[in-house]
């Protein structure tokens, strides 16, 4: 879990109407320089401020289209904000309000374990003629794992493109 400074008590103890008013004022002040992305599973109190609501990859792709947005607040989990950060431009800052917001699926494979497994599989298959090892990871993985997959000629799949990605890999292998 990542550490972050706790919100000041004065902010946490604000009555809901004042909190809503402050958020609305800041959104109005920043205008199109700010976009708030809300994942489907967020609470209604969060979604009410979202400019775009959707699934993780869709939100990241939409954020990348918003060139005037300097600040992209991703109300989701860590891997989602990382994906948005990868797809957005250098002048855009992706902000994850809760640095501890994680995903159990994304946490299943850490890079060190994947590298060890990769080395073991590659060594075990080294004697097989014309053997090609193609890594594939699911979108719900860390940026480090996505980078590893890309560096090794693989692909990232989503639930909607999984069949195409598997067929692509099988045609290479």
Short mmCIF file of C-alpha atoms in Angstrom, two decimals:
data_model
loop_
_atom_site.label_atom_id
_atom_site.label_comp_id
_atom_site.label_asym_id
_atom_site.label_seq_id
_atom_site.Cartn_x
_atom_site.Cartn_y
_atom_site.Cartn_z
CA UNK A 1 0.00 0.00 0.00
CA UNK A 2 1.33 3.41 -0.93
CA UNK A 3 1.61 6.09 1.69
CA UNK A 4 0.00 9.47 1.33
CA UNK A 5 -0.56 12.41 3.61
CA UNK A 6 -3.96 12.16 5.31
CA UNK A 7 -6.53 14.78 4.40
CA UNK A 8 -6.67 17.63 6.91
CA UNK A 9 -9.32 17.21 9.61
CA UNK A 10 -10.89 20.50 8.57
CA UNK A 11 -11.61 18.97 5.16
CA UNK A 12 -12.74 15.56 6.39
CA UNK A 13 -15.13 17.13 8.91
CA UNK A 14 -16.81 19.47 6.43
CA UNK A 15 -20.57 19.07 6.10
CA UNK A 16 -21.51 17.43 2.80
CA UNK A 17 -23.08 20.57 1.34
CA UNK A 18 -19.88 22.58 1.96
CA UNK A 19 -17.73 19.82 0.53
CA UNK A 20 -19.89 19.66 -2.60
CA UNK A 21 -19.71 23.43 -2.92
CA UNK A 22 -15.89 23.46 -2.66
CA UNK A 23 -15.49 20.73 -5.26
CA UNK A 24 -17.91 22.48 -7.62
CA UNK A 25 -16.05 25.79 -7.17
CA UNK A 26 -12.69 24.20 -7.92
CA UNK A 27 -14.09 22.42 -10.98
CA UNK A 28 -15.53 25.72 -12.24
CA UNK A 29 -12.25 27.53 -11.55
CA UNK A 30 -10.18 25.00 -13.50
CA UNK A 31 -12.72 24.50 -16.29
CA UNK A 32 -11.52 22.23 -19.09
CA UNK A 33 -8.05 22.09 -17.52
CA UNK A 34 -9.52 19.49 -15.11
CA UNK A 35 -11.26 16.25 -15.96
CA UNK A 36 -12.52 13.78 -13.39
CA UNK A 37 -12.81 10.15 -14.45
CA UNK A 38 -15.11 7.88 -12.45
CA UNK A 39 -14.98 4.12 -12.72
CA UNK A 40 -18.37 2.38 -12.76
CA UNK A 41 -17.95 0.95 -9.28
CA UNK A 42 -17.36 4.28 -7.53
CA UNK A 43 -19.90 5.53 -5.02
CA UNK A 44 -22.56 7.98 -6.16
CA UNK A 45 -20.90 10.71 -4.06
CA UNK A 46 -17.84 10.39 -6.30
CA UNK A 47 -19.63 9.81 -9.60
CA UNK A 48 -21.65 13.01 -9.18
CA UNK A 49 -18.46 14.97 -9.97
CA UNK A 50 -17.19 12.72 -12.76
CA UNK A 51 -16.97 14.23 -16.22
CA UNK A 52 -16.72 10.76 -17.74
CA UNK A 53 -17.92 7.46 -16.27
CA UNK A 54 -16.90 4.07 -17.67
CA UNK A 55 -14.57 1.13 -17.38
CA UNK A 56 -10.87 1.55 -16.79
CA UNK A 57 -9.44 1.33 -20.31
CA UNK A 58 -12.28 3.32 -21.85
CA UNK A 59 -11.67 6.10 -19.33
CA UNK A 60 -7.94 6.14 -20.09
CA UNK A 61 -8.62 6.38 -23.83
CA UNK A 62 -11.13 9.19 -23.32
CA UNK A 63 -8.68 11.11 -21.15
CA UNK A 64 -6.04 10.88 -23.88
CA UNK A 65 -8.43 12.70 -26.25
CA UNK A 66 -8.82 15.67 -23.91
CA UNK A 67 -5.76 17.69 -24.87
CA UNK A 68 -6.83 20.78 -22.90
CA UNK A 69 -7.02 18.81 -19.65
CA UNK A 70 -3.90 19.42 -17.57
CA UNK A 71 -5.19 17.54 -14.53
CA UNK A 72 -6.84 14.15 -14.85
CA UNK A 73 -8.25 12.87 -11.59
CA UNK A 74 -8.80 9.12 -11.93
CA UNK A 75 -11.30 7.87 -9.37
CA UNK A 76 -10.37 4.21 -9.63
CA UNK A 77 -7.45 2.00 -8.67
CA UNK A 78 -3.71 2.20 -9.19
CA UNK A 79 -3.37 0.28 -12.47
CA UNK A 80 -6.14 2.39 -14.03
CA UNK A 81 -4.34 5.64 -13.27
CA UNK A 82 -1.10 4.14 -14.61
CA UNK A 83 -2.84 3.23 -17.87
CA UNK A 84 -4.20 6.76 -18.18
CA UNK A 85 -0.74 8.16 -17.50
CA UNK A 86 0.72 6.00 -20.28
CA UNK A 87 -1.89 7.10 -22.81
CA UNK A 88 -2.05 10.81 -22.00
CA UNK A 89 0.35 13.52 -23.16
CA UNK A 90 3.40 14.72 -21.26
CA UNK A 91 1.72 18.00 -20.25
CA UNK A 92 -1.08 16.09 -18.49
CA UNK A 93 -0.84 15.06 -14.86
CA UNK A 94 -2.82 12.00 -13.81
CA UNK A 95 -3.86 12.08 -10.17
CA UNK A 96 -5.04 9.09 -8.16
CA UNK A 97 -6.89 10.50 -5.14
CA UNK A 98 -6.26 7.39 -3.02
CA UNK A 99 -2.76 6.01 -3.56
CA UNK A 100 -3.74 2.90 -1.63
CA UNK A 101 -6.58 2.04 -4.02
CA UNK A 102 -5.49 -1.32 -5.38
CA UNK A 103 -6.82 -4.24 -7.37
CA UNK A 104 -6.34 -7.80 -6.17
CA UNK A 105 -6.08 -9.02 -9.77
CA UNK A 106 -3.38 -6.47 -10.61
CA UNK A 107 -1.49 -7.45 -7.46
CA UNK A 108 -1.40 -11.16 -8.38
CA UNK A 109 1.75 -10.89 -10.48
CA UNK A 110 4.69 -8.76 -9.47
CA UNK A 111 7.46 -8.02 -11.91
CA UNK A 112 10.21 -9.91 -10.04
CA UNK A 113 8.16 -13.13 -10.02
CA UNK A 114 7.23 -12.72 -13.69
CA UNK A 115 10.88 -12.18 -14.67
CA UNK A 116 11.90 -15.31 -12.73
CA UNK A 117 9.14 -17.35 -14.39
CA UNK A 118 10.06 -15.95 -17.82
CA UNK A 119 13.70 -16.96 -17.35
CA UNK A 120 12.74 -20.46 -16.18
CA UNK A 121 10.33 -21.05 -19.09
CA UNK A 122 12.79 -19.65 -21.64
CA UNK A 123 15.56 -21.90 -20.27
CA UNK A 124 13.32 -24.97 -20.25
CA UNK A 125 12.25 -24.36 -23.86
CA UNK A 126 15.63 -23.25 -25.23
CA UNK A 127 16.26 -26.62 -26.91
CA UNK A 128 12.93 -26.63 -28.75
CA UNK A 129 13.50 -25.64 -32.38
CA UNK A 130 11.72 -22.46 -33.51
CA UNK A 131 10.16 -21.98 -30.07
CA UNK A 132 8.76 -18.49 -29.52
CA UNK A 133 7.63 -17.31 -26.13
CA UNK A 134 4.99 -14.56 -26.34
CA UNK A 135 3.97 -12.79 -23.12
CA UNK A 136 0.40 -11.58 -22.73
CA UNK A 137 -0.99 -9.72 -19.75
CA UNK A 138 -4.43 -8.52 -18.89
CA UNK A 139 -5.17 -4.80 -18.73
CA UNK A 140 -5.57 -5.18 -14.95
CA UNK A 141 -1.82 -5.31 -14.42
CA UNK A 142 0.80 -2.83 -13.32
CA UNK A 143 2.58 -0.52 -15.74
CA UNK A 144 5.82 -2.37 -14.91
CA UNK A 145 4.30 -5.66 -16.05
CA UNK A 146 2.83 -4.07 -19.19
CA UNK A 147 6.27 -2.65 -19.95
CA UNK A 148 7.88 -6.08 -19.52
CA UNK A 149 5.36 -7.60 -21.91
CA UNK A 150 6.00 -4.90 -24.49
CA UNK A 151 9.78 -5.24 -24.19
CA UNK A 152 9.41 -8.96 -24.91
CA UNK A 153 7.21 -8.52 -27.99
CA UNK A 154 3.94 -9.37 -26.30
CA UNK A 155 0.58 -7.68 -25.90
CA UNK A 156 -1.89 -6.41 -23.34
CA UNK A 157 -5.40 -7.76 -23.69
CA UNK A 158 -8.79 -6.65 -22.48
CA UNK A 159 -11.95 -8.68 -22.12
CA UNK A 160 -13.11 -7.39 -25.52
CA UNK A 161 -9.93 -8.17 -27.50
CA UNK A 162 -8.72 -11.31 -25.74
CA UNK A 163 -9.61 -13.68 -28.60
CA UNK A 164 -7.78 -11.51 -31.15
CA UNK A 165 -4.69 -11.19 -28.96
CA UNK A 166 -4.50 -14.96 -28.33
CA UNK A 167 -4.94 -15.68 -32.06
CA UNK A 168 -2.23 -13.13 -32.88
CA UNK A 169 0.17 -14.79 -30.40
CA UNK A 170 -0.59 -18.28 -31.69
CA UNK A 171 0.12 -17.16 -35.26
CA UNK A 172 3.54 -15.86 -34.19
CA UNK A 173 4.50 -18.91 -32.15
#
